[in-house]
Amino acid sequence: MELWHILAALAFLMFIAEIVLPAFIVGTFGLGFLCAAAGAWLGLSNSWLFALFSAGTLLAFFTIRPLILKWGNTPDKKISTNSAALIGRTARVVQTIVGEEGGRVVIDGDEWKAVAPDGQTIKENQYVVIKDIDSIVLIVALKNE
């Protein structure tokens, strides 16, 4: 087995390890090994292989890694799921809501208990905006049209 085979295998192993360790640290070494494998395939000396490995790793670490972290790690773009995705949406009242006693609303074909915390009475077939969720109870306000 030639040296470039070993270096290419190491690069492959680094990329596999990167799947398990998602910080794109190990992947930078994989790119370094890939550069060194290309140099070994061309028949360059060991000092050149070390230089290619170092250059490939550093280049990946300082150029590609910041891009991957920027695009892949977006805590500011939180995606609402399940009941949290209902906040801000409009629902139709199917049973009159009397303040904190509550009533029922329908959204997306599902019926939910709803309350109007400001003591407001909201009649059937009116539309409300979901302001918050407390367990399985929607907190709503009359929609201004």
PDB file of C-alpha atoms in Angstrom:
ATOM      1  CA  MET A   1       0.000   0.000   0.000  1.00  0.00           C
ATOM      2  CA  GLU A   2       1.389   3.373  -0.969  1.00  0.00           C
ATOM      3  CA  LEU A   3       1.642   6.425   1.282  1.00  0.00           C
ATOM      4  CA  TRP A   4      -1.074   8.315  -0.574  1.00  0.00           C
ATOM      5  CA  HIS A   5      -3.486   5.426   0.093  1.00  0.00           C
ATOM      6  CA  ILE A   6      -2.829   5.716   3.816  1.00  0.00           C
ATOM      7  CA  LEU A   7      -3.255   9.492   3.783  1.00  0.00           C
ATOM      8  CA  ALA A   8      -6.479   9.237   1.768  1.00  0.00           C
ATOM      9  CA  ALA A   9      -7.780   6.605   4.211  1.00  0.00           C
ATOM     10  CA  LEU A  10      -6.938   8.907   7.123  1.00  0.00           C
ATOM     11  CA  ALA A  11      -8.807  11.733   5.391  1.00  0.00           C
ATOM     12  CA  PHE A  12     -11.801   9.439   4.917  1.00  0.00           C
ATOM     13  CA  LEU A  13     -11.705   8.425   8.601  1.00  0.00           C
ATOM     14  CA  MET A  14     -11.548  12.076   9.655  1.00  0.00           C
ATOM     15  CA  PHE A  15     -14.635  12.852   7.569  1.00  0.00           C
ATOM     16  CA  ILE A  16     -16.460   9.889   9.124  1.00  0.00           C
ATOM     17  CA  ALA A  17     -15.456  11.090  12.609  1.00  0.00           C
ATOM     18  CA  GLU A  18     -16.761  14.556  11.740  1.00  0.00           C
ATOM     19  CA  ILE A  19     -20.260  13.105  11.433  1.00  0.00           C
ATOM     20  CA  VAL A  20     -20.088  12.124  15.108  1.00  0.00           C
ATOM     21  CA  LEU A  21     -18.252  15.260  16.301  1.00  0.00           C
ATOM     22  CA  PRO A  22     -20.129  18.197  14.734  1.00  0.00           C
ATOM     23  CA  ALA A  23     -17.751  21.112  15.373  1.00  0.00           C
ATOM     24  CA  PHE A  24     -15.887  20.817  12.061  1.00  0.00           C
ATOM     25  CA  ILE A  25     -12.551  20.432  13.845  1.00  0.00           C
ATOM     26  CA  VAL A  26     -11.813  16.869  12.761  1.00  0.00           C
ATOM     27  CA  GLY A  27     -12.997  17.700   9.239  1.00  0.00           C
ATOM     28  CA  THR A  28     -10.260  20.313   8.924  1.00  0.00           C
ATOM     29  CA  PHE A  29      -7.683  17.593   9.571  1.00  0.00           C
ATOM     30  CA  GLY A  30      -9.438  15.480   6.953  1.00  0.00           C
ATOM     31  CA  LEU A  31      -8.912  18.224   4.384  1.00  0.00           C
ATOM     32  CA  GLY A  32      -5.267  18.463   5.468  1.00  0.00           C
ATOM     33  CA  PHE A  33      -4.799  14.720   4.970  1.00  0.00           C
ATOM     34  CA  LEU A  34      -6.497  14.986   1.587  1.00  0.00           C
ATOM     35  CA  CYS A  35      -4.023  17.691   0.498  1.00  0.00           C
ATOM     36  CA  ALA A  36      -1.114  15.574   1.746  1.00  0.00           C
ATOM     37  CA  ALA A  37      -2.497  12.526  -0.101  1.00  0.00           C
ATOM     38  CA  ALA A  38      -2.558  14.537  -3.333  1.00  0.00           C
ATOM     39  CA  GLY A  39       1.070  15.529  -2.718  1.00  0.00           C
ATOM     40  CA  ALA A  40       2.063  11.917  -2.037  1.00  0.00           C
ATOM     41  CA  TRP A  41       0.330  10.824  -5.236  1.00  0.00           C
ATOM     42  CA  LEU A  42       2.435  13.401  -7.108  1.00  0.00           C
ATOM     43  CA  GLY A  43       5.575  11.967  -5.468  1.00  0.00           C
ATOM     44  CA  LEU A  44       6.539  14.948  -3.299  1.00  0.00           C
ATOM     45  CA  SER A  45       8.936  14.598  -0.347  1.00  0.00           C
ATOM     46  CA  ASN A  46       7.783  14.133   3.252  1.00  0.00           C
ATOM     47  CA  SER A  47       8.574  17.747   4.134  1.00  0.00           C
ATOM     48  CA  TRP A  48       6.265  18.875   1.310  1.00  0.00           C
ATOM     49  CA  LEU A  49       3.587  16.463   2.522  1.00  0.00           C
ATOM     50  CA  PHE A  50       3.806  17.961   6.004  1.00  0.00           C
ATOM     51  CA  ALA A  51       3.586  21.466   4.523  1.00  0.00           C
ATOM     52  CA  LEU A  52       0.553  20.488   2.417  1.00  0.00           C
ATOM     53  CA  PHE A  53      -1.109  18.870   5.431  1.00  0.00           C
ATOM     54  CA  SER A  54      -0.494  21.984   7.540  1.00  0.00           C
ATOM     55  CA  ALA A  55      -1.605  24.381   4.821  1.00  0.00           C
ATOM     56  CA  GLY A  56      -4.759  22.380   4.043  1.00  0.00           C
ATOM     57  CA  THR A  57      -5.692  22.108   7.707  1.00  0.00           C
ATOM     58  CA  LEU A  58      -5.100  25.789   8.443  1.00  0.00           C
ATOM     59  CA  LEU A  59      -6.870  26.905   5.283  1.00  0.00           C
ATOM     60  CA  ALA A  60      -9.908  24.782   6.145  1.00  0.00           C
ATOM     61  CA  PHE A  61      -9.850  25.907   9.780  1.00  0.00           C
ATOM     62  CA  PHE A  62      -9.740  29.632   9.024  1.00  0.00           C
ATOM     63  CA  THR A  63     -11.880  29.773   5.861  1.00  0.00           C
ATOM     64  CA  ILE A  64     -14.308  26.863   5.577  1.00  0.00           C
ATOM     65  CA  ARG A  65     -14.969  26.261   9.292  1.00  0.00           C
ATOM     66  CA  PRO A  66     -16.312  29.791  10.003  1.00  0.00           C
ATOM     67  CA  LEU A  67     -18.673  29.496   7.038  1.00  0.00           C
ATOM     68  CA  ILE A  68     -19.971  26.121   8.185  1.00  0.00           C
ATOM     69  CA  LEU A  69     -20.469  27.360  11.737  1.00  0.00           C
ATOM     70  CA  LYS A  70     -22.262  30.467  10.459  1.00  0.00           C
ATOM     71  CA  TRP A  71     -24.646  28.587   8.173  1.00  0.00           C
ATOM     72  CA  GLY A  72     -25.134  25.483  10.283  1.00  0.00           C
ATOM     73  CA  ASN A  73     -25.503  27.021  13.721  1.00  0.00           C
ATOM     74  CA  THR A  74     -28.350  29.532  13.674  1.00  0.00           C
ATOM     75  CA  PRO A  75     -29.809  29.928  17.170  1.00  0.00           C
ATOM     76  CA  ASP A  76     -31.389  33.257  16.191  1.00  0.00           C
ATOM     77  CA  LYS A  77     -33.584  31.502  13.634  1.00  0.00           C
ATOM     78  CA  LYS A  78     -35.433  29.280  16.055  1.00  0.00           C
ATOM     79  CA  ILE A  79     -38.098  27.198  14.364  1.00  0.00           C
ATOM     80  CA  SER A  80     -41.335  26.914  16.324  1.00  0.00           C
ATOM     81  CA  THR A  81     -42.828  23.442  16.380  1.00  0.00           C
ATOM     82  CA  ASN A  82     -45.855  21.713  17.870  1.00  0.00           C
ATOM     83  CA  SER A  83     -48.087  23.945  19.992  1.00  0.00           C
ATOM     84  CA  ALA A  84     -45.512  26.782  20.091  1.00  0.00           C
ATOM     85  CA  ALA A  85     -46.078  27.213  16.349  1.00  0.00           C
ATOM     86  CA  LEU A  86     -49.666  28.303  17.078  1.00  0.00           C
ATOM     87  CA  ILE A  87     -48.659  31.584  18.735  1.00  0.00           C
ATOM     88  CA  GLY A  88     -49.583  34.503  16.507  1.00  0.00           C
ATOM     89  CA  ARG A  89     -51.978  32.485  14.360  1.00  0.00           C
ATOM     90  CA  THR A  90     -55.709  33.055  13.932  1.00  0.00           C
ATOM     91  CA  ALA A  91     -58.393  30.666  15.214  1.00  0.00           C
ATOM     92  CA  ARG A  92     -62.206  30.588  14.984  1.00  0.00           C
ATOM     93  CA  VAL A  93     -64.304  30.509  18.153  1.00  0.00           C
ATOM     94  CA  VAL A  94     -66.710  27.522  18.256  1.00  0.00           C
ATOM     95  CA  GLN A  95     -67.881  27.938  21.860  1.00  0.00           C
ATOM     96  CA  THR A  96     -68.234  31.403  23.397  1.00  0.00           C
ATOM     97  CA  ILE A  97     -65.192  32.395  25.446  1.00  0.00           C
ATOM     98  CA  VAL A  98     -66.132  34.063  28.726  1.00  0.00           C
ATOM     99  CA  GLY A  99     -62.949  35.516  30.220  1.00  0.00           C
ATOM    100  CA  GLU A 100     -61.019  33.090  32.409  1.00  0.00           C
ATOM    101  CA  GLU A 101     -63.823  30.500  32.312  1.00  0.00           C
ATOM    102  CA  GLY A 102     -62.889  29.872  28.725  1.00  0.00           C
ATOM    103  CA  GLY A 103     -64.471  28.456  25.644  1.00  0.00           C
ATOM    104  CA  ARG A 104     -63.300  26.534  22.586  1.00  0.00           C
ATOM    105  CA  VAL A 105     -61.547  27.498  19.355  1.00  0.00           C
ATOM    106  CA  VAL A 106     -60.648  25.589  16.202  1.00  0.00           C
ATOM    107  CA  ILE A 107     -57.358  25.918  14.385  1.00  0.00           C
ATOM    108  CA  ASP A 108     -56.140  23.583  11.644  1.00  0.00           C
ATOM    109  CA  GLY A 109     -59.111  21.319  12.354  1.00  0.00           C
ATOM    110  CA  ASP A 110     -58.132  20.804  16.012  1.00  0.00           C
ATOM    111  CA  GLU A 111     -60.303  22.061  18.837  1.00  0.00           C
ATOM    112  CA  TRP A 112     -58.584  23.735  21.784  1.00  0.00           C
ATOM    113  CA  LYS A 113     -59.722  25.210  25.085  1.00  0.00           C
ATOM    114  CA  ALA A 114     -59.133  28.961  25.071  1.00  0.00           C
ATOM    115  CA  VAL A 115     -59.316  31.750  27.637  1.00  0.00           C
ATOM    116  CA  ALA A 116     -59.357  35.533  27.331  1.00  0.00           C
ATOM    117  CA  PRO A 117     -57.358  36.806  30.327  1.00  0.00           C
ATOM    118  CA  ASP A 118     -58.670  40.370  30.126  1.00  0.00           C
ATOM    119  CA  GLY A 119     -62.210  39.218  31.041  1.00  0.00           C
ATOM    120  CA  GLN A 120     -63.419  39.722  27.506  1.00  0.00           C
ATOM    121  CA  THR A 121     -66.384  37.769  26.124  1.00  0.00           C
ATOM    122  CA  ILE A 122     -65.785  36.514  22.600  1.00  0.00           C
ATOM    123  CA  LYS A 123     -68.777  35.038  20.778  1.00  0.00           C
ATOM    124  CA  GLU A 124     -68.971  32.059  18.431  1.00  0.00           C
ATOM    125  CA  ASN A 125     -67.726  32.446  14.850  1.00  0.00           C
ATOM    126  CA  GLN A 126     -65.498  35.393  15.754  1.00  0.00           C
ATOM    127  CA  TYR A 127     -61.792  35.181  15.065  1.00  0.00           C
ATOM    128  CA  VAL A 128     -59.100  35.403  17.710  1.00  0.00           C
ATOM    129  CA  VAL A 129     -55.323  35.665  17.703  1.00  0.00           C
ATOM    130  CA  ILE A 130     -53.406  33.208  19.853  1.00  0.00           C
ATOM    131  CA  LYS A 131     -51.184  35.227  22.204  1.00  0.00           C
ATOM    132  CA  ASP A 132     -49.701  32.466  24.358  1.00  0.00           C
ATOM    133  CA  ILE A 133     -50.123  28.871  25.466  1.00  0.00           C
ATOM    134  CA  ASP A 134     -50.421  27.646  29.053  1.00  0.00           C
ATOM    135  CA  SER A 135     -50.095  23.860  29.008  1.00  0.00           C
ATOM    136  CA  ILE A 136     -52.953  22.856  26.684  1.00  0.00           C
ATOM    137  CA  VAL A 137     -54.971  26.068  27.034  1.00  0.00           C
ATOM    138  CA  LEU A 138     -54.666  28.832  24.457  1.00  0.00           C
ATOM    139  CA  ILE A 139     -54.599  32.424  25.652  1.00  0.00           C
ATOM    140  CA  VAL A 140     -56.359  34.498  23.014  1.00  0.00           C
ATOM    141  CA  ALA A 141     -57.444  38.026  22.161  1.00  0.00           C
ATOM    142  CA  LEU A 142     -60.109  39.204  19.743  1.00  0.00           C
ATOM    143  CA  LYS A 143     -58.678  39.769  16.295  1.00  0.00           C
ATOM    144  CA  ASN A 144     -58.861  43.363  15.088  1.00  0.00           C
ATOM    145  CA  GLU A 145     -59.829  43.323  11.448  1.00  0.00           C
TER     146      GLU A 145
END
